[in-house]
XYZ file of C-alpha atoms in Angstrom:
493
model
C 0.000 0.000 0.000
C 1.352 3.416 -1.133
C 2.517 5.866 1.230
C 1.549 8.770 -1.039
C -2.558 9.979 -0.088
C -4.597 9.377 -2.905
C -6.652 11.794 -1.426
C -5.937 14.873 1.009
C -8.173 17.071 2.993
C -6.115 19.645 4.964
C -6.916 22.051 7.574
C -10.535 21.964 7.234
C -12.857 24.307 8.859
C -16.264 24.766 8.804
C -19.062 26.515 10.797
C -22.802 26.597 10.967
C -23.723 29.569 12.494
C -22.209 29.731 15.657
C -21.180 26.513 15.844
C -18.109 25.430 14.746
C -18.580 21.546 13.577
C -14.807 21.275 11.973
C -11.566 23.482 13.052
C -8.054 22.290 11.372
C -9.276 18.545 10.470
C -6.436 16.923 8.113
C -7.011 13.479 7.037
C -5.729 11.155 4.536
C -6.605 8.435 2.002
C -4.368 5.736 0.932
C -5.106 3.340 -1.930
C -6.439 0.512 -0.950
C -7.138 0.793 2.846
C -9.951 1.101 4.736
C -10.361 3.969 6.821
C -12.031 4.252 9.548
C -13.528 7.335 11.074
C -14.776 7.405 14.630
C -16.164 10.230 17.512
C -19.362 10.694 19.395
C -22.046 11.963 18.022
C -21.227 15.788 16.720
C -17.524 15.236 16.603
C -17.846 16.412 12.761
C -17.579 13.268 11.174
C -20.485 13.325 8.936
C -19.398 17.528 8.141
C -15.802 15.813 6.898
C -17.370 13.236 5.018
C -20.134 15.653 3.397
C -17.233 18.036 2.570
C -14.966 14.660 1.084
C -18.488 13.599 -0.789
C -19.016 16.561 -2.568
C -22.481 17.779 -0.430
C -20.693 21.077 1.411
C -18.371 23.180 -0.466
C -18.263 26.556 1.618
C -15.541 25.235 3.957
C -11.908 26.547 4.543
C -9.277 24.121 3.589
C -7.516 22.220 0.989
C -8.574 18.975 -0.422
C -6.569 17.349 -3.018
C -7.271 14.408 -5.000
C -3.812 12.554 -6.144
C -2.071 15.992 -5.491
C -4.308 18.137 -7.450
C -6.344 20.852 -5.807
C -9.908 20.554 -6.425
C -13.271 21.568 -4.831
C -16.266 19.392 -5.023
C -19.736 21.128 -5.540
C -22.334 18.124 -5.484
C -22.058 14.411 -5.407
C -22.918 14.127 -8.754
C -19.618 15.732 -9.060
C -17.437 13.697 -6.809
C -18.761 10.407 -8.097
C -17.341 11.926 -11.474
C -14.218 12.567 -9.765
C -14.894 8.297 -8.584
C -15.844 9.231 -4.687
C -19.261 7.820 -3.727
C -21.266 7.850 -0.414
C -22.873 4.855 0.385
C -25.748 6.268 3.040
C -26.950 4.550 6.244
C -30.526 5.404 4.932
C -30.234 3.362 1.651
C -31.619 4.621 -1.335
C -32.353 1.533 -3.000
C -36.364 1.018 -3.979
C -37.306 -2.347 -2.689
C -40.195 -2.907 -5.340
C -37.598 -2.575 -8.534
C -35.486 -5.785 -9.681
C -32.107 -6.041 -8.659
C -30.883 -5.093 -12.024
C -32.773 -2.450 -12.282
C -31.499 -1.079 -8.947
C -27.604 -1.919 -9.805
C -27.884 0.562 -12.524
C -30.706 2.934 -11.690
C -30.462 6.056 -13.612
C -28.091 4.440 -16.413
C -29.783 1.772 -17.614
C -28.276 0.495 -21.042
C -30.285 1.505 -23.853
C -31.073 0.222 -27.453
C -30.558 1.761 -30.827
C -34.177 2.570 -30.754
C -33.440 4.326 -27.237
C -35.768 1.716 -25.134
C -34.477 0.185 -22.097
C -32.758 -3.332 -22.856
C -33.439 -5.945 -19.785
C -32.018 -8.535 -21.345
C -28.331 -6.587 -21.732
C -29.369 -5.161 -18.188
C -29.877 -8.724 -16.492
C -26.784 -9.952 -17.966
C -24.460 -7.076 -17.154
C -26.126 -7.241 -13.319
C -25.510 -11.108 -13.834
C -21.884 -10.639 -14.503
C -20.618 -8.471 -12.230
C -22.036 -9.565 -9.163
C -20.870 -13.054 -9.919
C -17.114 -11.357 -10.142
C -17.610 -11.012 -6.540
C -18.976 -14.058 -5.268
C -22.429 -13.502 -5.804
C -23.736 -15.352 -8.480
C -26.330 -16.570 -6.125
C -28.637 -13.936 -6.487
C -31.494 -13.730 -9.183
C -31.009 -9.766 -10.394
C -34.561 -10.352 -12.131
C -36.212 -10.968 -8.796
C -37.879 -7.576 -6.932
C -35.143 -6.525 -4.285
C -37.178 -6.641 -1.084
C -37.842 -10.647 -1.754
C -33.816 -10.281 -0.319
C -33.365 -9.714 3.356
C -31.810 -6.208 4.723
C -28.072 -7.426 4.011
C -28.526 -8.061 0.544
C -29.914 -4.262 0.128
C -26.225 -2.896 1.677
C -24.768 -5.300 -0.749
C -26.314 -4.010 -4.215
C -26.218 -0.440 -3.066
C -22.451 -0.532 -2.897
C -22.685 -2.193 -6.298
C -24.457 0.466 -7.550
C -22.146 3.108 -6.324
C -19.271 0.856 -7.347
C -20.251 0.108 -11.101
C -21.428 4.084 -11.485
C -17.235 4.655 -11.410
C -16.284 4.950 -7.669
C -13.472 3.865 -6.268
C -13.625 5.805 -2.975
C -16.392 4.521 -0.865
C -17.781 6.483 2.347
C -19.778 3.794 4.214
C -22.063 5.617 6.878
C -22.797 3.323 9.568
C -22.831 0.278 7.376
C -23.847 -2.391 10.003
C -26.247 -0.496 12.161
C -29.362 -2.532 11.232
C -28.069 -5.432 9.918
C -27.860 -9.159 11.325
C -24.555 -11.363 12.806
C -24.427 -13.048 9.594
C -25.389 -9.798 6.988
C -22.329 -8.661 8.819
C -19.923 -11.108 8.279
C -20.898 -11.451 4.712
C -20.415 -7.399 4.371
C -17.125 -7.879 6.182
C -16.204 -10.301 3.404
C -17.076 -7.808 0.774
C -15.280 -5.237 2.056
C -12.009 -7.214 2.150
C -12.576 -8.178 -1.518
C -13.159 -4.473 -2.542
C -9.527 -4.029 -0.343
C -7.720 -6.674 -2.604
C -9.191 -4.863 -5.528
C -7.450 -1.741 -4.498
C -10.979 0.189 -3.823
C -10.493 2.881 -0.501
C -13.034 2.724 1.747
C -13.926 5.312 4.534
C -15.795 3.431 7.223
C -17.786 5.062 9.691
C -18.941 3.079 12.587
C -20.183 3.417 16.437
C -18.823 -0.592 16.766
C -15.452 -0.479 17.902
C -14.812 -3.877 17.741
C -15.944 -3.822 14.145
C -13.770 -0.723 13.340
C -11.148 -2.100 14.368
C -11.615 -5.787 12.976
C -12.155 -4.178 9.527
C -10.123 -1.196 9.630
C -6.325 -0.547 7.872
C -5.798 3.030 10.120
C -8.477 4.859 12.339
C -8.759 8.393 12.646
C -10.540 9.652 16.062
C -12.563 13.000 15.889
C -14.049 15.307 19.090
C -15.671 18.462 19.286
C -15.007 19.148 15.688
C -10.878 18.284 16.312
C -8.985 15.252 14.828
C -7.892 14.125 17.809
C -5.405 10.877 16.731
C -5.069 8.890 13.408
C -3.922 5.328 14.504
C -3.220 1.851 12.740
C -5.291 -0.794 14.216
C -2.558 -2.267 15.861
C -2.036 0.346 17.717
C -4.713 0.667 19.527
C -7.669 -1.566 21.320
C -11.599 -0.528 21.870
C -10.469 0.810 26.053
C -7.988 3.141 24.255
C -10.362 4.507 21.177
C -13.234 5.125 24.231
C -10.640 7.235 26.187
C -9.427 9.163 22.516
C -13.163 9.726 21.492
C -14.094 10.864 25.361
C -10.744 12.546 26.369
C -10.761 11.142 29.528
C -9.755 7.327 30.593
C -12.597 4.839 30.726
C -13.953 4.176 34.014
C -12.604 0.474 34.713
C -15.688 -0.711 36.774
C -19.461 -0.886 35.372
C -22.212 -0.446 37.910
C -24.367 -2.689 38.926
C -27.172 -4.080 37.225
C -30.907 -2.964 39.102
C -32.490 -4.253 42.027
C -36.285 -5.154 41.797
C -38.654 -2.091 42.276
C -42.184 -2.559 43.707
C -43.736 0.642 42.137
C -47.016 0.332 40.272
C -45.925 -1.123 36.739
C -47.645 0.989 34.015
C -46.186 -0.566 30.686
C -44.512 -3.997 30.576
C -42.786 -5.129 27.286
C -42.058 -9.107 27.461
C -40.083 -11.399 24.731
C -40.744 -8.069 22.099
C -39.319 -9.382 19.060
C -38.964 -8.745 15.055
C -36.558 -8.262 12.341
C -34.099 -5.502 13.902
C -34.849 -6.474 17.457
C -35.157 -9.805 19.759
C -35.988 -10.572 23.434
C -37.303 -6.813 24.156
C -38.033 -7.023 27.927
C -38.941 -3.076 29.690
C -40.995 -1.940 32.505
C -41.877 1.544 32.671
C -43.193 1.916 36.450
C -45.190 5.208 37.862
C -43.032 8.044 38.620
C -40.136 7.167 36.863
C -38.086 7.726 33.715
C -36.387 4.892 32.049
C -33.524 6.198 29.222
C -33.352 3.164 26.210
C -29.706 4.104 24.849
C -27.970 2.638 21.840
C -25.664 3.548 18.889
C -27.506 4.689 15.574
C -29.062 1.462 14.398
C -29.379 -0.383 17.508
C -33.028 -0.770 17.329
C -33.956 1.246 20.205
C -36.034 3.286 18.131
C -38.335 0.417 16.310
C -38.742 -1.017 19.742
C -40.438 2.321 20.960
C -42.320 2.243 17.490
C -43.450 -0.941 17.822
C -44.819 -0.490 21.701
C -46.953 2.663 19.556
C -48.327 0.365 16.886
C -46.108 2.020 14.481
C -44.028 -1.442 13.601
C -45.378 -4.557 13.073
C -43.589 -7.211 15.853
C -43.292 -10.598 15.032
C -43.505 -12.188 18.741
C -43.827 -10.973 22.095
C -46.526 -9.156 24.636
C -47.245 -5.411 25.454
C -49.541 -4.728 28.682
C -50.922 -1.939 30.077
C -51.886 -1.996 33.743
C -51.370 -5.885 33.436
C -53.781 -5.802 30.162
C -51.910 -6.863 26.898
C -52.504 -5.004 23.957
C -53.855 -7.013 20.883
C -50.789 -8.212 18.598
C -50.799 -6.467 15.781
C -52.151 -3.245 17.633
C -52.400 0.321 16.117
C -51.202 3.460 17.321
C -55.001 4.122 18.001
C -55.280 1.327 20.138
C -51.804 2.503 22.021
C -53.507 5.840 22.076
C -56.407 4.612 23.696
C -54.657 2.419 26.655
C -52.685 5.903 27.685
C -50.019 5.477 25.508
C -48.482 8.882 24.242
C -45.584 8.778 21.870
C -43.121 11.809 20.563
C -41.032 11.023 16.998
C -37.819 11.603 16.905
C -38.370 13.942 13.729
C -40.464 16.745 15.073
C -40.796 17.791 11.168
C -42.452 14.477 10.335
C -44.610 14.372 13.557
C -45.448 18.083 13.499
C -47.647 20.024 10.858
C -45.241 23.247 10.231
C -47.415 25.293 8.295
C -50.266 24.453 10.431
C -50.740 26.370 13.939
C -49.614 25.439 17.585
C -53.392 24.962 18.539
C -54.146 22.622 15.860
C -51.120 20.299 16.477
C -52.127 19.959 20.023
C -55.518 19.136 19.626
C -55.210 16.668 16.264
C -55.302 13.119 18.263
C -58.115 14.238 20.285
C -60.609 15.476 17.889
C -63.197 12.735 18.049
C -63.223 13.993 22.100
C -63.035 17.746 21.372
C -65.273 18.081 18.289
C -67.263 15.491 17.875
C -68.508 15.922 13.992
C -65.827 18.541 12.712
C -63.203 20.685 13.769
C -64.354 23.632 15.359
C -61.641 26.262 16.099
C -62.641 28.116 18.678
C -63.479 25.099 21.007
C -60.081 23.230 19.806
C -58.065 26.574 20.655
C -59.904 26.747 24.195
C -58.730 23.076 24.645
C -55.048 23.861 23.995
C -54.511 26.936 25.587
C -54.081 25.340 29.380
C -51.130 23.202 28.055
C -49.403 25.233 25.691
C -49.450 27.648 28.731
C -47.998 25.011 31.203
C -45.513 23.743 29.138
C -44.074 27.524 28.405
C -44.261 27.558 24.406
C -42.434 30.560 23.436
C -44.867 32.723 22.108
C -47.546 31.469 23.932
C -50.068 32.198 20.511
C -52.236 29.619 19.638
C -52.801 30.449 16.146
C -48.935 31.012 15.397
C -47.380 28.358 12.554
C -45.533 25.802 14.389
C -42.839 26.128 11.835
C -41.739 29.521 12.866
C -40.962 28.119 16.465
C -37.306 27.034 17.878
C -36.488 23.146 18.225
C -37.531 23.427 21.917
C -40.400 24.923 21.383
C -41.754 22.683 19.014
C -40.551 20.154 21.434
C -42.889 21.670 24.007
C -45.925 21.487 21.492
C -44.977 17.977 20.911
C -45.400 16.774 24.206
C -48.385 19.562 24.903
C -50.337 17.893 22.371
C -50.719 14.516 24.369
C -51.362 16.226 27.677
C -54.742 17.781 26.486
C -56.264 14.542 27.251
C -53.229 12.829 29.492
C -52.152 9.572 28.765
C -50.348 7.598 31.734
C -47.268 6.659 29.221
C -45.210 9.076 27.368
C -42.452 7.595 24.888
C -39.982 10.399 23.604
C -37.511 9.731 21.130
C -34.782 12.138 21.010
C -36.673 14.798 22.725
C -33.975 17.253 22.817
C -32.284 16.701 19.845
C -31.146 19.937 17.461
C -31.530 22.005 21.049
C -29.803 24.524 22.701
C -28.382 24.238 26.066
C -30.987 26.578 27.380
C -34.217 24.641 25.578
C -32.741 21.131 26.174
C -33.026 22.165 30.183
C -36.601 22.894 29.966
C -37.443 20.284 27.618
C -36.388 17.596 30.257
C -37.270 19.605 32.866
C -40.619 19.356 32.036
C -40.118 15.408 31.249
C -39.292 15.492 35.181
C -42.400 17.122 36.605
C -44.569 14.521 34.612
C -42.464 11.997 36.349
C -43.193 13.737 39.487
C -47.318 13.670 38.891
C -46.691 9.964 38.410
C -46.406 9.487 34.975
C -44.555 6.761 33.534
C -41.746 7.879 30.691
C -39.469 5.843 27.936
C -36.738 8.497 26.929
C -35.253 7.025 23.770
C -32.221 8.111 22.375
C -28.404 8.429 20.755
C -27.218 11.038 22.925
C -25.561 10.267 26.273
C -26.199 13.330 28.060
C -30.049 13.137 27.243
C -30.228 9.966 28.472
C -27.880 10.801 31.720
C -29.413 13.927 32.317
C -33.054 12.643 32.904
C -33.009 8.770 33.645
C -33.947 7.228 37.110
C -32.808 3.916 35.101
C -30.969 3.231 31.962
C -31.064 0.193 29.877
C -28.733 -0.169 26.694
C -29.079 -1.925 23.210
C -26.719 -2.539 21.059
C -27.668 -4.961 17.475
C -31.191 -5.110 18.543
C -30.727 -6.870 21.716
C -30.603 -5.183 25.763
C -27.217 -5.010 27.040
C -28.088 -3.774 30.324
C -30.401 -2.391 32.703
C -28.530 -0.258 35.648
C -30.273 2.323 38.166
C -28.939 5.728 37.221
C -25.934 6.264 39.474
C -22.515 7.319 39.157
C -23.038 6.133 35.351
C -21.229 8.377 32.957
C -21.096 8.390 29.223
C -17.537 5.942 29.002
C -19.552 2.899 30.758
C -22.319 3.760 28.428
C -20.384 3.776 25.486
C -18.937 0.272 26.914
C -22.403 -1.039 27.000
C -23.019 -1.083 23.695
């Protein structure tokens, strides 16, 4: 392998707003390696790898591509310069073949200009049997293939559109043991072909199984670049937290005889297995995992919003039917807050109308009516202290923590006994994450019962009476919330 960087970014900055997500990053491609890239949440590694992939170009810095100077505008561009991201959101469409998603958007073509399967099928065919997997029938729709199979063709797809520079964003997070192994087999084939990968990962072990070098990013700083053996998982947790590891995890949780409000048992399905929660009155129980441990589709599922395949949810000691709706969660005091607030809130619509949406049937029996719906929502946009306190304001034109606040305001209209938050304080200030969990803690207080789920330590720290952890769809752990800091967490998982 060639001591000379095939590709260069040095002294990187770049800001948004006031906060400065990169300051004097260098880092280095080699041909033929793989990569990795590693940091807590907000350490700037998705910022470097936008900037390397072509989707932020107002940054100060050099980056060089085999010595020559060059600044990337769109991916469109960088793929023509043969660097393609490979997205832990996939952007493969399940219904098409998998031909037709292996060259999606360049589809050969005949002399009368029509699509030509049969040249498609074969080409698909071909390559995929150069690396080892002839097995798969490319005319066959892609979703008949389980998850691993859709990593596989998409970095096909990338590959055979010219790239030989992969950026692999959290390549693993929802795939099984075995998808795993068979992607780590890929990857060392795409090695041997002289392909450079940049592998991002939360799984240390993983990283540095797969991994040529490692570079270690924190609060926007590259912080070490390391081969693999130099270094073990305790010594990239003290790099990425700056701080040495705490030696001694605490101990698991004793038995609690509060008044059990939700009990998951056995919760299983595709991304998840052997789901086991109580969420007891008065308390807060933090779910924590990496991106893609399946902490999210767990609280999903508990709404009705993903189908489980085995497995019991009660309420009060009454199980919910199995393949229950979110109306049917709603219904047995079940409130639940998306991580997204843009895809669980109506922006252009007003505060008032959010709030009351889930309780029309109580509030207006036959159709909306807005004077009785504001009336409704005024109490609890008051007591949760949306900023201004105007019902008939566009929630769009609020802060993150305020739409937080209308989030949760619009389940306490008609109070359920469960709240479920996913990243409730995600995208916040200091100031707005205080009050958003500060409020999370007086509904604990009037006895609710709360599932914080998130990706962010200090959420999870900050406003936890217990903790459990996931990590590949499983439960790691379940400790009481005591002299637990964010090095035993990341441990954990």
């Amino acid at each position: 392998m060639s001591d000379i960087p095939l590709l260069e970014l040095s002294h990187i900055s770049k800001r948004f707003n006031a906060i400065q997500a990169l300051d004097d990053v260098s880092f280095q491609l080699r041909t033929g390696e793989v990569h990795a890239l590693v940091g807590e949440n907000g350490a700037g590694k998705s910022t470097l790898m936008r900037i390397l992939a072509g989707i932020y170009a107002d940054y100060e810095g050099e980056y060089l591509l085999e010595g020559q100077q060059i600044r990337l505008h769109t991916p469109k561009e960088a793929l023509e310069h043969g660097i393609g991201m490979i997205h832990q959101e996939l952007s493969v469409i399940p219904e098409l073949s998998v031909a037709e998603n292996l060259f999606l958007g360049r589809q050969p073509r005949s002399r009368l200009g029509i699509i030509d399967w049969k040249e498609m099928q074969r080409a698909a065919r071909e390559e995929l049997a150069k690396v080892g997997f002839e097995h798969i029938d490319v005319r066959q729709a892609l979703e008949k293939y389980p998850l691993g199979i859709h990593q596989v063709i998409e970095v096909f797809r990338v590959i055979f559109s010219g790239a030989r520079i992969l950026i692999m964003d959290e390549p693993t997070s929802a795939l099984s043991p075995a998808e795993v192994e068979r992607l780590v087999e890929l990857i060392n084939l795409l090695r041997q072909q002289k392909r450079t990968i940049v592998y991002i990962s939360h799984f240390l072990e993983e990283v540095i199984r797969v991994s040529d070098r490692i570079t270690v990013l924190r609060d926007g700083h590259n912080i070490a670049t390391l081969n693999k053996a130099e270094t073990n998982t305790t010594h990239l947790i003290t790099l990425i937290l700056g701080r040495e590891a705490s030696a001694a995890l605490p101990p698991a949780i004793t038995k609690d005889d509060r008044h059990v409000l939700l009990e998951v048992k056995d919760l299983s399905a595709d991304v998840f297995t052997d789901i086991n929660i109580q969420i007891r009155a008065g308390a807060i129980v933090g779910l924590y995992g990496p991106v893609g441990a399946g902490h999210f589709d767990v609280a999903r599922a508990i709404f009705g919003l993903y189908r489980f395949d085995r497995g019991t949810i009660s309420v009060e000691g009454r199980a919910l039917p199995v393949h229950h709706s979110a109306r049917h969660a709603i219904r047995r005091g079940i409130a639940y807050a998306a991580e997204s607030r843009r895809k669980s809130l109506f922006m252009d619509e007003p505060i008032y109308v959010n709030v009351t949406l889930p309780h029309l049937a109580m509030i207006a029996a036959l159709w909306p009516r807005p004077s009785v719906e504001v009336k409704a929502a005024l109490p609890v946009i008051k007591r949760l202290g949306v900023q201004p306190p105007n019902p008939y304001q566009a929630v769009g034109t609020l802060s993150g923590g305020n739409q937080q606040k209308v989030a949760l305001a619009r389940w306490l209209t008609f109070p359920p006994r469960i709240f479920i938050v996913s990243e409730p304080t995600r995208g916040m200030d200091v100031g707005a994450k205080r009050e958003v969990l500060g409020i999370l803690r007086d509904l604990r207080n009037e006895g609710y019962g709360i599932l914080i789920v998130s990706s962010e330590p200090e959420t999870i720290l900050s406003a936890s009476d217990e903790i459990m952890t996931m990590a590949r769809g499983r439960l790691t752990a379940h400790l009481e919330n005591k002299n637990i800091d964010s090095d035993a967490l990341m441990r954990l998982v």
